[in-house]
């Protein structure tokens, strides 16, 4: 088998960074009033700025597929002719621009410089970006592909705008109920960001710069044990089963904001760290991984609230990962879903600080129905 290396990393962020005090200028005021939960959520998540692919008036500046394509093109900024050498495009998102065609082929449509190549579209939420990487990694490792691109992108800002919830709020007013948006929906409005990232995966390292050898990628799902925690295009019934948007009338879809993103915050707090990091413990034992040899620990965090929970788990289980080895750019980039791990690794990769032989551990939890991805990289 061949080895597989990440030889280049690039990202695309739309427009200017949006600070906390300007968020509602972009997302709008629901029922004309400031959010009651915004300050609480921002205080806990620690995010200071994020990016939106829209103007303050709500006009789109980029599509999801376009942002992914711009990140991919940046991989080849110094040699655009190499775009024609790509032999696999593996594109992930949780927020495609349409239900059909697939997100991947829409990204391919923005890349006329490429050839007619294999395209795949892993779906999901935060783990989807790692699934895209794993498909590219395996394709290169078995010798089937030589120049594969994996990318992840999100454009969630349109579904966070106030207009998406006005019908629901007006319905609550008619029923003489509290017209403020339920916390399970308002919560994620202050967490999410837009953007895209891309990796170039090849069967030999970059001769002119550092590369990252992919030692292994491993994932797992706990959906066989746990109900959905984050969902969109559905509503959770009393028994925990999700009812699809297809089973609501058009009026109900609007009245209940079915296409908003919802988070079961209680379930999130109880499960997200416990499940995933017990799995990491198992991987450490199975692979004989010495955590003292890890030089960079990159956990995808949806909120800094979970940083302490992970740290406590490590202490309780005698796992040594000193805080000086941790890295996240959540505060400056926001939670970009599937693209977050790309954003983080890009910043470390292009920092000029990496040394050959250093090891990087990626950990990506996904709360949707509790999935996790883990990856070990070696600088070469």
PDB file of C-alpha atoms in Angstrom, residues 68 71-72 75-76 83 86-91 111 117-118 120 132-133 136 140 147-151 197-201 342:
ATOM      1  CA  UNK A  68     -15.731  25.141  -1.201  1.00  0.00           C
ATOM      2  CA  UNK A  71     -10.880  27.003  -0.894  1.00  0.00           C
ATOM      3  CA  UNK A  72      -9.893  24.263  -3.360  1.00  0.00           C
ATOM      4  CA  UNK A  75      -4.655  24.955  -2.805  1.00  0.00           C
ATOM      5  CA  UNK A  76      -3.318  25.539  -6.309  1.00  0.00           C
ATOM      6  CA  UNK A  83      -6.195  21.653 -10.914  1.00  0.00           C
ATOM      7  CA  UNK A  86      -7.014  16.205  -9.400  1.00  0.00           C
ATOM      8  CA  UNK A  87      -8.420  12.671  -9.689  1.00  0.00           C
ATOM      9  CA  UNK A  88     -10.852  12.706  -6.735  1.00  0.00           C
ATOM     10  CA  UNK A  89     -13.046  15.350  -5.133  1.00  0.00           C
ATOM     11  CA  UNK A  90     -14.495  14.444  -1.727  1.00  0.00           C
ATOM     12  CA  UNK A  91     -16.796  17.232  -0.508  1.00  0.00           C
ATOM     13  CA  UNK A 111     -14.174  23.991 -11.033  1.00  0.00           C
ATOM     14  CA  UNK A 117     -13.315  12.851 -12.133  1.00  0.00           C
ATOM     15  CA  UNK A 118     -14.768  10.841  -9.271  1.00  0.00           C
ATOM     16  CA  UNK A 120     -18.292  11.923  -3.530  1.00  0.00           C
ATOM     17  CA  UNK A 132     -14.451  13.266   3.301  1.00  0.00           C
ATOM     18  CA  UNK A 133     -10.817  13.116   4.388  1.00  0.00           C
ATOM     19  CA  UNK A 136      -9.598  10.549   0.060  1.00  0.00           C
ATOM     20  CA  UNK A 140      -4.737   7.290  -2.124  1.00  0.00           C
ATOM     21  CA  UNK A 147      -4.007  13.594  -6.203  1.00  0.00           C
ATOM     22  CA  UNK A 148      -7.181  13.711  -4.124  1.00  0.00           C
ATOM     23  CA  UNK A 149      -8.871  16.745  -2.614  1.00  0.00           C
ATOM     24  CA  UNK A 150     -11.087  16.605   0.444  1.00  0.00           C
ATOM     25  CA  UNK A 151     -13.021  19.664   1.481  1.00  0.00           C
ATOM     26  CA  UNK A 197     -11.480  24.368   4.019  1.00  0.00           C
ATOM     27  CA  UNK A 198      -9.610  21.997   1.720  1.00  0.00           C
ATOM     28  CA  UNK A 199      -6.817  19.420   1.928  1.00  0.00           C
ATOM     29  CA  UNK A 200      -4.681  18.050  -0.901  1.00  0.00           C
ATOM     30  CA  UNK A 201      -3.865  14.372  -0.266  1.00  0.00           C
ATOM     31  CA  UNK A 342      -9.947  22.131   8.441  1.00  0.00           C
TER      32      UNK A 342
END
